[in-house]
């Protein structure tokens, strides 16, 4: 049932969205707005009015428009809602209820007598897209996620067996499960606690649904299951609502970064460490530069998962928030339960949130990768230059030989980046874009002529994409063309130059 708009016999093309007048266009009177009937005025709101009539007819029958004219909006919405409740045999879900009310509210706005009060089609689409997503069926439609029942998740985790526990993340326990096609998944089942509400759960769900990146843990399944049980309370048996919530994620085989850093001896050589650092930075860059930026707010080694090839993947978005711009936000919320050692001073003191929150956490993680988990606690008492020197020497000792030049340069650059990231003043911390750019330009590209040219090409692409460079480029081009013109005129025959001057 995919609708397709046809019948363009009366359509016209207009150069603007302003009002146009006509004496020729004919159509179907019931779908015509008042301004066209009385003054033959045509704007985009003509179609919006017609759309409103169509939605009313879909929602409440073909005679609905005449009913809504003689009835208040509130009463009409309630009548349509009851009509759909009866049609669905009295069982209308909370989500469907929101859909019905939203659609009828949109329709009534579309058929406003004054066209200025009607919404634009863009506003209508935005409102439809903002209908809360709390049911599995709607998630399948809107986010293309696979839809599974809670019972299915119980089966693939062997009834959430203790033997299948692979970790404990924010707000819940993570279990290993196996799908029918053999794909291993991680099922994060949330604790049954009062402070976990639907809004927190939807926050994590919506964040995970939106991200698609090699350095971000991928969402496989979402499930929200409500049931009722009888429990004894003050000597009586009462009905209680039980809500089971679970998020099913891709299973990352290498465990988390914290396990690797805590292992004795640590099995991470420098190439793996460098790969992990770059992966975390690229994943964070993706989050911060999305259409609507995502701040993680709980970045730490436990939330950095590693696959079998040591590719870092950022996970556990239980505390992340969505923001419309990369500015600073103040929050009074007491429910952000991050990890204090990874929180920046401005959040601890003033609850200020900005992209530099995650940058600070990133700096702490890089220092722990570079200098060990204990190394982070020693650097505040050591001058930066001495700390960098000590870290480089430690890595030389680890490889039991002189590191090649490119590796030594990588170590120095990474620790310099980390020290900038943990500056107390957030204005002195780099952005994640600056960090990714700096990591891309370090000496590793000097290992071969091919990689040299590849690096130069990347730098050139970055340069060409900047607005500042574009302005300088066009200014230079303009000056060059003018200079060439006068140089040409100077050496051309006098008769030619005189002809030009006569015309001017």
CSV table of C-alpha atoms in Angstrom, one decimal:
chain,number,residue,atom,x,y,z
A,1,UNK,CA,0.0,0.0,0.0
A,2,UNK,CA,2.4,2.7,-1.2
A,3,UNK,CA,0.6,5.9,-2.2
A,4,UNK,CA,1.7,7.7,-5.4
A,5,UNK,CA,0.5,11.2,-6.3
A,6,UNK,CA,-0.9,11.5,-9.8
A,7,UNK,CA,-3.2,13.7,-11.8
A,8,UNK,CA,-0.9,16.6,-12.6
A,9,UNK,CA,-3.3,18.0,-15.3
A,10,UNK,CA,-4.0,21.1,-13.3
A,11,UNK,CA,-0.5,21.6,-11.7
A,12,UNK,CA,1.6,24.6,-12.4
A,13,UNK,CA,5.3,25.5,-11.9
A,14,UNK,CA,6.0,28.6,-9.9
A,15,UNK,CA,9.4,30.3,-9.5
A,16,UNK,CA,8.8,31.2,-5.8
A,17,UNK,CA,6.7,30.3,-2.8
A,18,UNK,CA,5.0,33.7,-2.9
A,19,UNK,CA,1.3,34.2,-3.8
A,20,UNK,CA,0.2,34.1,-7.4
A,21,UNK,CA,-3.1,35.0,-8.9
A,22,UNK,CA,-4.9,33.2,-11.7
A,23,UNK,CA,-8.2,33.0,-13.5
A,24,UNK,CA,-7.6,29.7,-15.3
A,25,UNK,CA,-6.9,26.9,-12.9
A,26,UNK,CA,-9.9,24.6,-12.1
A,27,UNK,CA,-10.0,21.8,-9.6
A,28,UNK,CA,-12.4,20.0,-7.2
A,29,UNK,CA,-14.2,22.6,-5.0
A,30,UNK,CA,-14.3,20.7,-1.7
A,31,UNK,CA,-10.4,20.4,-1.8
A,32,UNK,CA,-9.9,24.1,-2.6
A,33,UNK,CA,-8.9,26.6,0.1
A,34,UNK,CA,-11.0,29.7,0.8
A,35,UNK,CA,-8.4,32.2,-0.7
A,36,UNK,CA,-8.6,30.4,-4.0
A,37,UNK,CA,-12.4,30.2,-4.2
A,38,UNK,CA,-12.8,33.9,-3.3
A,39,UNK,CA,-9.7,35.6,-4.8
A,40,UNK,CA,-8.0,32.9,-7.1
A,41,UNK,CA,-4.8,33.0,-5.0
A,42,UNK,CA,-2.3,30.2,-5.3
A,43,UNK,CA,0.5,29.4,-2.9
A,44,UNK,CA,2.0,26.1,-1.5
A,45,UNK,CA,-0.7,26.4,1.2
A,46,UNK,CA,-3.3,25.4,-1.5
A,47,UNK,CA,-1.9,21.9,-1.5
A,48,UNK,CA,-1.6,21.9,2.3
A,49,UNK,CA,-5.3,22.6,2.6
A,50,UNK,CA,-6.1,19.8,0.2
A,51,UNK,CA,-3.9,17.5,2.2
A,52,UNK,CA,-5.8,18.3,5.3
A,53,UNK,CA,-9.1,17.3,3.7
A,54,UNK,CA,-7.6,14.0,2.6
A,55,UNK,CA,-6.2,13.2,6.0
A,56,UNK,CA,-9.6,14.0,7.6
A,57,UNK,CA,-11.3,11.7,5.1
A,58,UNK,CA,-8.8,8.9,5.9
A,59,UNK,CA,-9.2,9.4,9.6
A,60,UNK,CA,-12.9,10.0,10.0
A,61,UNK,CA,-14.6,9.2,6.7
A,62,UNK,CA,-15.5,11.3,3.6
A,63,UNK,CA,-18.1,13.4,5.4
A,64,UNK,CA,-15.6,14.4,8.2
A,65,UNK,CA,-14.8,17.9,6.9
A,66,UNK,CA,-18.3,19.1,7.4
A,67,UNK,CA,-18.4,17.6,10.8
A,68,UNK,CA,-15.1,19.3,11.9
A,69,UNK,CA,-16.4,22.7,10.7
A,70,UNK,CA,-19.4,22.4,13.1
A,71,UNK,CA,-17.3,21.0,16.0
A,72,UNK,CA,-14.6,22.3,18.3
A,73,UNK,CA,-11.1,20.9,17.6
A,74,UNK,CA,-10.9,19.2,21.0
A,75,UNK,CA,-14.2,17.5,20.6
A,76,UNK,CA,-13.5,16.5,17.0
A,77,UNK,CA,-10.1,15.0,18.0
A,78,UNK,CA,-11.8,13.0,20.8
A,79,UNK,CA,-14.5,11.7,18.4
A,80,UNK,CA,-11.9,10.5,15.9
A,81,UNK,CA,-9.9,8.9,18.7
A,82,UNK,CA,-13.0,7.0,19.9
A,83,UNK,CA,-13.8,6.0,16.4
A,84,UNK,CA,-10.4,4.4,16.0
A,85,UNK,CA,-10.5,2.8,19.5
A,86,UNK,CA,-13.9,1.2,18.5
A,87,UNK,CA,-12.5,0.1,15.2
A,88,UNK,CA,-9.6,-1.6,16.9
A,89,UNK,CA,-12.0,-3.3,19.3
A,90,UNK,CA,-11.1,-1.0,22.2
A,91,UNK,CA,-7.4,-2.0,22.3
A,92,UNK,CA,-5.4,1.0,21.1
A,93,UNK,CA,-1.8,1.1,22.1
A,94,UNK,CA,-0.1,4.2,23.6
A,95,UNK,CA,2.0,4.6,20.5
A,96,UNK,CA,-1.0,4.2,18.1
A,97,UNK,CA,-2.9,6.7,20.3
A,98,UNK,CA,-0.1,9.3,19.7
A,99,UNK,CA,-0.2,8.6,16.0
A,100,UNK,CA,-3.9,9.1,15.7
A,101,UNK,CA,-4.0,12.3,17.7
A,102,UNK,CA,-0.9,13.7,15.9
A,103,UNK,CA,-2.4,13.0,12.5
A,104,UNK,CA,-5.8,14.6,13.3
A,105,UNK,CA,-4.1,17.6,14.8
A,106,UNK,CA,-2.1,18.1,11.7
A,107,UNK,CA,-5.2,17.8,9.5
A,108,UNK,CA,-7.1,20.4,11.5
A,109,UNK,CA,-4.2,22.8,11.2
A,110,UNK,CA,-4.0,22.2,7.4
A,111,UNK,CA,-7.7,23.3,6.9
A,112,UNK,CA,-7.4,26.5,8.8
A,113,UNK,CA,-9.4,29.3,7.1
A,114,UNK,CA,-6.3,31.6,7.2
A,115,UNK,CA,-3.5,30.2,5.1
A,116,UNK,CA,-0.9,31.9,7.4
A,117,UNK,CA,-2.0,29.5,10.2
A,118,UNK,CA,-1.5,26.4,8.1
A,119,UNK,CA,1.9,24.6,8.5
A,120,UNK,CA,4.3,24.1,5.6
A,121,UNK,CA,4.8,20.6,4.3
A,122,UNK,CA,8.3,20.5,5.8
A,123,UNK,CA,6.8,21.3,9.3
A,124,UNK,CA,4.2,18.5,8.8
A,125,UNK,CA,6.9,15.9,7.9
A,126,UNK,CA,9.0,17.0,10.9
A,127,UNK,CA,6.0,16.6,13.3
A,128,UNK,CA,5.3,13.1,11.9
A,129,UNK,CA,8.9,12.1,12.4
A,130,UNK,CA,8.9,13.2,16.0
A,131,UNK,CA,6.2,10.8,17.1
A,132,UNK,CA,7.8,9.0,20.1
A,133,UNK,CA,9.1,5.6,19.3
A,134,UNK,CA,8.4,3.1,22.1
A,135,UNK,CA,7.1,0.0,20.3
A,136,UNK,CA,9.1,-2.6,18.5
A,137,UNK,CA,6.9,-2.5,15.4
A,138,UNK,CA,7.4,1.2,14.9
A,139,UNK,CA,11.1,0.9,15.3
A,140,UNK,CA,11.2,-1.7,12.5
A,141,UNK,CA,9.4,0.8,10.3
A,142,UNK,CA,11.4,3.9,11.1
A,143,UNK,CA,14.8,2.7,12.0
A,144,UNK,CA,15.0,-0.6,10.0
A,145,UNK,CA,16.1,-2.5,13.1
A,146,UNK,CA,15.1,-6.2,13.4
A,147,UNK,CA,12.1,-6.9,15.6
A,148,UNK,CA,12.4,-9.6,18.3
A,149,UNK,CA,10.3,-10.4,21.3
A,150,UNK,CA,11.7,-10.5,24.8
A,151,UNK,CA,11.1,-14.3,24.8
A,152,UNK,CA,13.5,-14.5,21.8
A,153,UNK,CA,16.2,-12.8,23.7
A,154,UNK,CA,15.6,-15.1,26.7
A,155,UNK,CA,16.1,-18.1,24.4
A,156,UNK,CA,19.3,-16.9,22.7
A,157,UNK,CA,21.0,-16.1,26.1
A,158,UNK,CA,19.9,-19.4,27.7
A,159,UNK,CA,17.5,-17.6,30.0
A,160,UNK,CA,20.1,-14.9,30.7
A,161,UNK,CA,22.4,-17.5,32.2
A,162,UNK,CA,25.2,-16.4,34.4
A,163,UNK,CA,27.6,-18.4,32.2
A,164,UNK,CA,26.7,-16.1,29.4
A,165,UNK,CA,27.6,-12.8,31.2
A,166,UNK,CA,30.4,-11.0,29.3
A,167,UNK,CA,30.3,-7.7,31.1
A,168,UNK,CA,28.5,-5.2,33.2
A,169,UNK,CA,27.8,-1.8,31.5
A,170,UNK,CA,26.0,1.3,32.5
A,171,UNK,CA,22.6,0.5,33.8
A,172,UNK,CA,22.7,-3.2,33.0
A,173,UNK,CA,24.4,-6.6,32.6
A,174,UNK,CA,25.6,-7.8,29.2
A,175,UNK,CA,25.1,-11.3,28.0
A,176,UNK,CA,26.4,-13.3,25.0
A,177,UNK,CA,23.8,-14.7,22.7
A,178,UNK,CA,23.7,-16.6,19.4
A,179,UNK,CA,21.2,-16.0,16.6
A,180,UNK,CA,19.8,-18.7,14.3
A,181,UNK,CA,22.3,-17.7,11.5
A,182,UNK,CA,25.2,-18.2,13.9
A,183,UNK,CA,25.9,-14.5,14.5
A,184,UNK,CA,27.0,-13.8,18.0
A,185,UNK,CA,25.4,-10.8,19.7
A,186,UNK,CA,25.6,-9.0,23.0
A,187,UNK,CA,22.3,-8.5,24.9
A,188,UNK,CA,22.3,-5.7,27.3
A,189,UNK,CA,19.5,-6.2,29.8
A,190,UNK,CA,18.7,-3.2,32.0
A,191,UNK,CA,18.3,-3.5,35.8
A,192,UNK,CA,14.8,-3.3,37.2
A,193,UNK,CA,15.3,-0.1,39.1
A,194,UNK,CA,13.0,2.9,39.5
A,195,UNK,CA,15.5,5.5,38.3
A,196,UNK,CA,15.7,3.8,34.8
A,197,UNK,CA,12.7,5.2,33.0
A,198,UNK,CA,11.5,5.0,29.4
A,199,UNK,CA,13.2,8.3,28.5
A,200,UNK,CA,16.6,7.0,29.5
A,201,UNK,CA,16.1,3.8,27.6
A,202,UNK,CA,14.9,5.7,24.5
A,203,UNK,CA,17.9,7.9,24.7
A,204,UNK,CA,20.3,5.0,24.4
A,205,UNK,CA,18.1,3.4,21.7
A,206,UNK,CA,17.9,6.5,19.5
A,207,UNK,CA,21.6,7.2,19.8
A,208,UNK,CA,22.6,3.7,18.8
A,209,UNK,CA,20.0,3.6,15.9
A,210,UNK,CA,21.5,6.7,14.3
A,211,UNK,CA,25.2,5.7,14.2
A,212,UNK,CA,26.8,3.6,11.5
A,213,UNK,CA,30.6,3.6,11.8
A,214,UNK,CA,33.3,1.0,12.0
A,215,UNK,CA,34.5,2.4,15.3
A,216,UNK,CA,31.0,2.4,16.9
A,217,UNK,CA,29.3,-0.7,18.3
A,218,UNK,CA,26.4,-1.6,16.0
A,219,UNK,CA,22.8,-2.1,17.2
A,220,UNK,CA,21.1,-5.3,16.2
A,221,UNK,CA,17.9,-5.5,18.1
A,222,UNK,CA,15.7,-3.4,20.5
A,223,UNK,CA,13.0,-4.8,22.8
A,224,UNK,CA,10.6,-3.2,25.2
A,225,UNK,CA,8.3,-5.7,26.9
A,226,UNK,CA,5.6,-4.8,29.5
A,227,UNK,CA,3.7,-7.4,31.6
A,228,UNK,CA,1.7,-7.6,34.7
A,229,UNK,CA,2.3,-9.9,37.7
A,230,UNK,CA,0.5,-10.4,41.1
A,231,UNK,CA,2.6,-9.7,44.1
A,232,UNK,CA,1.9,-9.6,47.8
A,233,UNK,CA,1.8,-6.1,49.3
A,234,UNK,CA,0.6,-5.4,52.9
A,235,UNK,CA,-1.1,-8.7,53.1
A,236,UNK,CA,-2.9,-8.3,49.8
A,237,UNK,CA,-2.2,-9.5,46.3
A,238,UNK,CA,-2.0,-6.6,43.9
A,239,UNK,CA,-1.2,-6.3,40.2
A,240,UNK,CA,2.2,-4.8,39.4
A,241,UNK,CA,3.6,-3.7,36.1
A,242,UNK,CA,7.0,-5.2,35.1
A,243,UNK,CA,8.9,-3.7,32.2
A,244,UNK,CA,11.7,-5.6,30.6
A,245,UNK,CA,14.1,-3.6,28.5
A,246,UNK,CA,17.0,-4.9,26.4
A,247,UNK,CA,19.4,-3.7,23.7
A,248,UNK,CA,21.0,-6.2,21.5
A,249,UNK,CA,24.4,-5.2,20.0
A,250,UNK,CA,27.1,-6.7,17.8
A,251,UNK,CA,29.3,-9.1,19.8
A,252,UNK,CA,32.9,-7.8,19.9
A,253,UNK,CA,35.2,-10.7,20.6
A,254,UNK,CA,38.3,-9.0,21.9
A,255,UNK,CA,36.8,-7.8,25.2
A,256,UNK,CA,37.3,-4.2,26.4
A,257,UNK,CA,40.4,-2.0,26.5
A,258,UNK,CA,40.4,-2.0,30.3
A,259,UNK,CA,41.1,-5.7,30.3
A,260,UNK,CA,44.0,-5.3,27.9
A,261,UNK,CA,45.6,-2.5,29.9
A,262,UNK,CA,45.2,-4.4,33.2
A,263,UNK,CA,46.7,-7.7,31.8
A,264,UNK,CA,50.1,-8.8,33.2
A,265,UNK,CA,52.1,-8.6,31.1
A,266,UNK,CA,50.3,-6.2,28.7
A,267,UNK,CA,50.3,-7.7,25.3
A,268,UNK,CA,49.7,-4.5,23.3
A,269,UNK,CA,52.6,-3.5,21.2
A,270,UNK,CA,52.9,0.0,19.9
A,271,UNK,CA,51.3,-0.6,16.5
A,272,UNK,CA,48.2,-2.0,18.2
A,273,UNK,CA,48.1,0.9,20.7
A,274,UNK,CA,48.4,3.4,17.8
A,275,UNK,CA,45.6,1.6,15.9
A,276,UNK,CA,43.4,1.7,19.0
A,277,UNK,CA,44.0,5.4,19.6
A,278,UNK,CA,43.2,6.3,16.0
A,279,UNK,CA,40.1,4.2,16.1
A,280,UNK,CA,38.7,5.8,19.3
A,281,UNK,CA,39.5,9.3,17.8
A,282,UNK,CA,37.8,8.5,14.5
A,283,UNK,CA,34.7,7.1,16.2
A,284,UNK,CA,34.4,10.1,18.5
A,285,UNK,CA,34.9,12.4,15.5
A,286,UNK,CA,31.9,10.7,13.8
A,287,UNK,CA,29.8,11.2,16.9
A,288,UNK,CA,30.7,14.9,17.4
A,289,UNK,CA,30.2,15.8,13.7
A,290,UNK,CA,26.9,14.1,13.1
A,291,UNK,CA,24.0,16.2,11.9
A,292,UNK,CA,22.9,16.4,15.5
A,293,UNK,CA,26.1,16.0,17.6
A,294,UNK,CA,26.3,13.2,20.1
A,295,UNK,CA,28.3,13.5,23.3
A,296,UNK,CA,29.2,10.2,24.9
A,297,UNK,CA,29.8,11.6,28.5
A,298,UNK,CA,31.1,8.3,29.8
A,299,UNK,CA,34.2,7.5,27.7
A,300,UNK,CA,36.6,5.2,29.5
A,301,UNK,CA,38.6,2.0,28.8
A,302,UNK,CA,35.7,-0.2,29.9
A,303,UNK,CA,33.5,1.3,27.2
A,304,UNK,CA,36.1,0.8,24.4
A,305,UNK,CA,35.5,-2.7,22.9
A,306,UNK,CA,38.1,-4.4,20.7
A,307,UNK,CA,37.4,-6.9,18.0
A,308,UNK,CA,39.6,-9.8,17.0
A,309,UNK,CA,41.7,-7.5,14.8
A,310,UNK,CA,42.1,-5.0,17.6
A,311,UNK,CA,39.7,-2.4,16.0
A,312,UNK,CA,38.4,-0.1,18.7
A,313,UNK,CA,34.7,0.3,19.0
A,314,UNK,CA,33.0,2.9,21.2
A,315,UNK,CA,30.1,1.4,23.2
A,316,UNK,CA,27.7,2.0,26.1
A,317,UNK,CA,25.8,5.1,25.2
A,318,UNK,CA,23.8,5.0,28.4
A,319,UNK,CA,24.8,8.5,29.4
A,320,UNK,CA,25.1,10.1,26.0
A,321,UNK,CA,23.0,13.2,25.1
A,322,UNK,CA,22.0,14.8,21.8
A,323,UNK,CA,22.7,18.5,21.2
A,324,UNK,CA,21.9,20.8,18.2
A,325,UNK,CA,25.2,22.6,18.2
A,326,UNK,CA,28.7,22.3,19.6
A,327,UNK,CA,28.2,24.9,22.3
A,328,UNK,CA,28.4,24.6,26.1
A,329,UNK,CA,25.3,23.4,28.0
A,330,UNK,CA,24.6,23.6,31.7
A,331,UNK,CA,22.7,20.8,33.3
A,332,UNK,CA,21.1,20.5,36.7
A,333,UNK,CA,20.4,16.8,36.2
A,334,UNK,CA,21.7,14.5,38.9
A,335,UNK,CA,21.2,11.3,36.8
A,336,UNK,CA,24.4,11.6,34.8
A,337,UNK,CA,26.5,9.0,36.6
A,338,UNK,CA,29.8,9.0,34.8
A,339,UNK,CA,33.2,8.0,36.1
A,340,UNK,CA,34.9,10.8,38.0
A,341,UNK,CA,38.4,10.1,36.9
A,342,UNK,CA,37.3,10.8,33.3
A,343,UNK,CA,35.2,13.9,34.0
A,344,UNK,CA,36.6,17.4,33.2
A,345,UNK,CA,36.9,20.0,35.9
A,346,UNK,CA,34.1,22.2,34.4
A,347,UNK,CA,31.6,19.4,34.7
A,348,UNK,CA,32.6,18.5,38.3
A,349,UNK,CA,32.5,22.1,39.4
A,350,UNK,CA,29.6,23.6,37.3
A,351,UNK,CA,28.0,20.7,35.4
A,352,UNK,CA,29.0,22.3,32.1
A,353,UNK,CA,28.7,20.0,29.1
A,354,UNK,CA,30.4,20.6,25.7
A,355,UNK,CA,32.3,18.5,23.1
A,356,UNK,CA,35.4,19.2,25.3
A,357,UNK,CA,33.9,16.8,27.9
A,358,UNK,CA,34.7,13.8,25.7
A,359,UNK,CA,38.0,15.3,24.6
A,360,UNK,CA,39.1,15.4,28.2
A,361,UNK,CA,38.1,11.7,28.7
A,362,UNK,CA,39.9,10.8,25.5
A,363,UNK,CA,43.1,12.4,26.9
A,364,UNK,CA,42.9,10.4,30.1
A,365,UNK,CA,42.5,7.2,28.0
A,366,UNK,CA,45.4,8.0,25.7
A,367,UNK,CA,47.7,8.6,28.7
A,368,UNK,CA,46.6,5.3,30.2
A,369,UNK,CA,47.4,3.5,26.9
A,370,UNK,CA,50.7,5.3,26.6
A,371,UNK,CA,52.0,5.2,30.2
A,372,UNK,CA,49.9,2.5,31.9
A,373,UNK,CA,46.9,3.0,34.2
A,374,UNK,CA,49.3,4.3,36.9
A,375,UNK,CA,51.0,6.6,34.6
A,376,UNK,CA,48.0,9.0,34.5
A,377,UNK,CA,48.4,9.7,38.2
A,378,UNK,CA,52.1,10.6,37.8
A,379,UNK,CA,51.9,13.1,35.0
A,380,UNK,CA,50.3,16.0,37.0
A,381,UNK,CA,53.5,16.1,39.1
A,382,UNK,CA,55.9,15.9,36.1
A,383,UNK,CA,56.7,18.8,33.7
A,384,UNK,CA,55.2,18.0,30.2
A,385,UNK,CA,58.6,17.8,28.4
A,386,UNK,CA,59.9,15.4,31.0
A,387,UNK,CA,56.7,13.3,30.9
A,388,UNK,CA,56.9,13.0,27.1
A,389,UNK,CA,60.6,12.0,27.3
A,390,UNK,CA,59.8,9.4,30.0
A,391,UNK,CA,57.0,7.8,27.9
A,392,UNK,CA,59.1,7.6,24.8
A,393,UNK,CA,61.9,6.0,26.7
A,394,UNK,CA,59.5,3.5,28.3
A,395,UNK,CA,58.3,2.5,24.8
A,396,UNK,CA,61.9,2.1,23.6
A,397,UNK,CA,62.5,-0.3,26.5
A,398,UNK,CA,59.3,-2.2,25.8
A,399,UNK,CA,60.4,-3.1,22.2
A,400,UNK,CA,63.9,-3.9,23.4
A,401,UNK,CA,65.4,-2.0,20.5
A,402,UNK,CA,65.5,1.5,19.1
A,403,UNK,CA,62.1,2.3,17.7
A,404,UNK,CA,62.0,3.2,14.0
A,405,UNK,CA,61.7,7.0,13.4
A,406,UNK,CA,58.0,6.9,12.4
A,407,UNK,CA,57.1,5.0,15.7
A,408,UNK,CA,59.0,7.4,17.8
A,409,UNK,CA,57.3,10.3,16.1
A,410,UNK,CA,53.9,8.6,16.7
A,411,UNK,CA,54.6,8.2,20.4
A,412,UNK,CA,55.6,11.8,20.8
A,413,UNK,CA,52.6,13.2,18.9
A,414,UNK,CA,50.1,11.0,20.8
A,415,UNK,CA,51.3,12.0,24.2
A,416,UNK,CA,51.4,15.6,23.2
A,417,UNK,CA,47.8,15.4,22.0
A,418,UNK,CA,46.8,13.6,25.3
A,419,UNK,CA,48.4,16.4,27.4
A,420,UNK,CA,46.5,19.0,25.5
A,421,UNK,CA,43.2,17.1,25.9
A,422,UNK,CA,43.5,17.1,29.7
A,423,UNK,CA,44.1,20.9,30.1
A,424,UNK,CA,42.0,22.3,33.0
A,425,UNK,CA,40.8,25.1,30.7
A,426,UNK,CA,38.6,23.6,28.1
A,427,UNK,CA,39.3,26.4,25.6
A,428,UNK,CA,42.9,25.2,25.4
A,429,UNK,CA,41.8,21.6,24.5
A,430,UNK,CA,41.8,20.7,20.8
A,431,UNK,CA,38.6,19.7,19.0
A,432,UNK,CA,38.3,16.1,17.9
A,433,UNK,CA,38.6,17.2,14.3
A,434,UNK,CA,42.0,18.8,15.1
A,435,UNK,CA,43.1,15.6,16.8
A,436,UNK,CA,42.2,13.4,13.9
A,437,UNK,CA,44.0,15.8,11.5
A,438,UNK,CA,47.1,15.8,13.6
A,439,UNK,CA,47.2,12.0,13.9
A,440,UNK,CA,46.8,11.8,10.1
A,441,UNK,CA,49.8,14.0,9.5
A,442,UNK,CA,52.5,12.4,11.7
A,443,UNK,CA,55.7,10.8,10.4
A,444,UNK,CA,54.3,7.4,9.7
A,445,UNK,CA,53.4,8.6,6.2
A,446,UNK,CA,57.1,9.0,5.4
A,447,UNK,CA,57.7,5.2,5.3
A,448,UNK,CA,57.3,5.0,1.5
A,449,UNK,CA,57.0,7.4,-1.5
A,450,UNK,CA,53.4,6.1,-2.1
A,451,UNK,CA,52.3,6.9,1.4
A,452,UNK,CA,54.1,10.3,1.2
A,453,UNK,CA,51.9,11.2,-1.8
A,454,UNK,CA,48.8,9.8,-0.1
A,455,UNK,CA,49.5,12.0,3.0
A,456,UNK,CA,50.0,15.1,0.8
A,457,UNK,CA,46.8,14.4,-1.0
A,458,UNK,CA,44.9,14.2,2.3
A,459,UNK,CA,46.4,17.4,3.5
A,460,UNK,CA,45.5,19.0,0.1
A,461,UNK,CA,41.9,17.8,0.4
A,462,UNK,CA,41.6,19.3,3.9
A,463,UNK,CA,43.1,22.5,2.7
A,464,UNK,CA,40.8,22.8,-0.3
A,465,UNK,CA,37.7,22.1,1.8
A,466,UNK,CA,38.4,25.1,4.1
A,467,UNK,CA,36.5,28.3,3.4
A,468,UNK,CA,39.5,30.4,4.3
A,469,UNK,CA,41.5,28.7,1.5
A,470,UNK,CA,38.7,29.1,-1.0
A,471,UNK,CA,38.6,32.8,-0.5
A,472,UNK,CA,42.4,33.2,-0.8
A,473,UNK,CA,42.3,31.0,-3.9
A,474,UNK,CA,39.7,33.0,-5.8
A,475,UNK,CA,41.4,36.3,-4.7
A,476,UNK,CA,44.7,35.0,-6.1
A,477,UNK,CA,43.0,33.9,-9.3
A,478,UNK,CA,41.3,37.3,-9.7
A,479,UNK,CA,44.6,39.2,-9.2
A,480,UNK,CA,46.4,36.9,-11.6
A,481,UNK,CA,43.9,37.4,-14.4
A,482,UNK,CA,44.0,41.2,-14.0
A,483,UNK,CA,47.8,41.2,-14.1
A,484,UNK,CA,47.9,39.0,-17.2
A,485,UNK,CA,45.4,41.3,-18.9
A,486,UNK,CA,47.5,44.5,-18.3
A,487,UNK,CA,50.7,42.7,-19.2
A,488,UNK,CA,49.1,41.6,-22.5
A,489,UNK,CA,47.8,45.1,-23.2
A,490,UNK,CA,51.3,46.6,-22.6
A,491,UNK,CA,53.0,44.4,-25.2
A,492,UNK,CA,50.2,44.5,-27.8
A,493,UNK,CA,50.3,46.9,-30.8
A,494,UNK,CA,49.3,50.5,-30.0
A,495,UNK,CA,46.5,50.5,-32.5
A,496,UNK,CA,44.8,47.6,-30.6
A,497,UNK,CA,45.2,49.4,-27.2
A,498,UNK,CA,43.9,52.7,-28.7
A,499,UNK,CA,40.9,50.9,-30.1
A,500,UNK,CA,40.0,49.6,-26.6
A,501,UNK,CA,40.4,53.0,-25.0
A,502,UNK,CA,38.2,54.7,-27.7
A,503,UNK,CA,35.4,52.2,-26.9
A,504,UNK,CA,35.7,52.9,-23.2
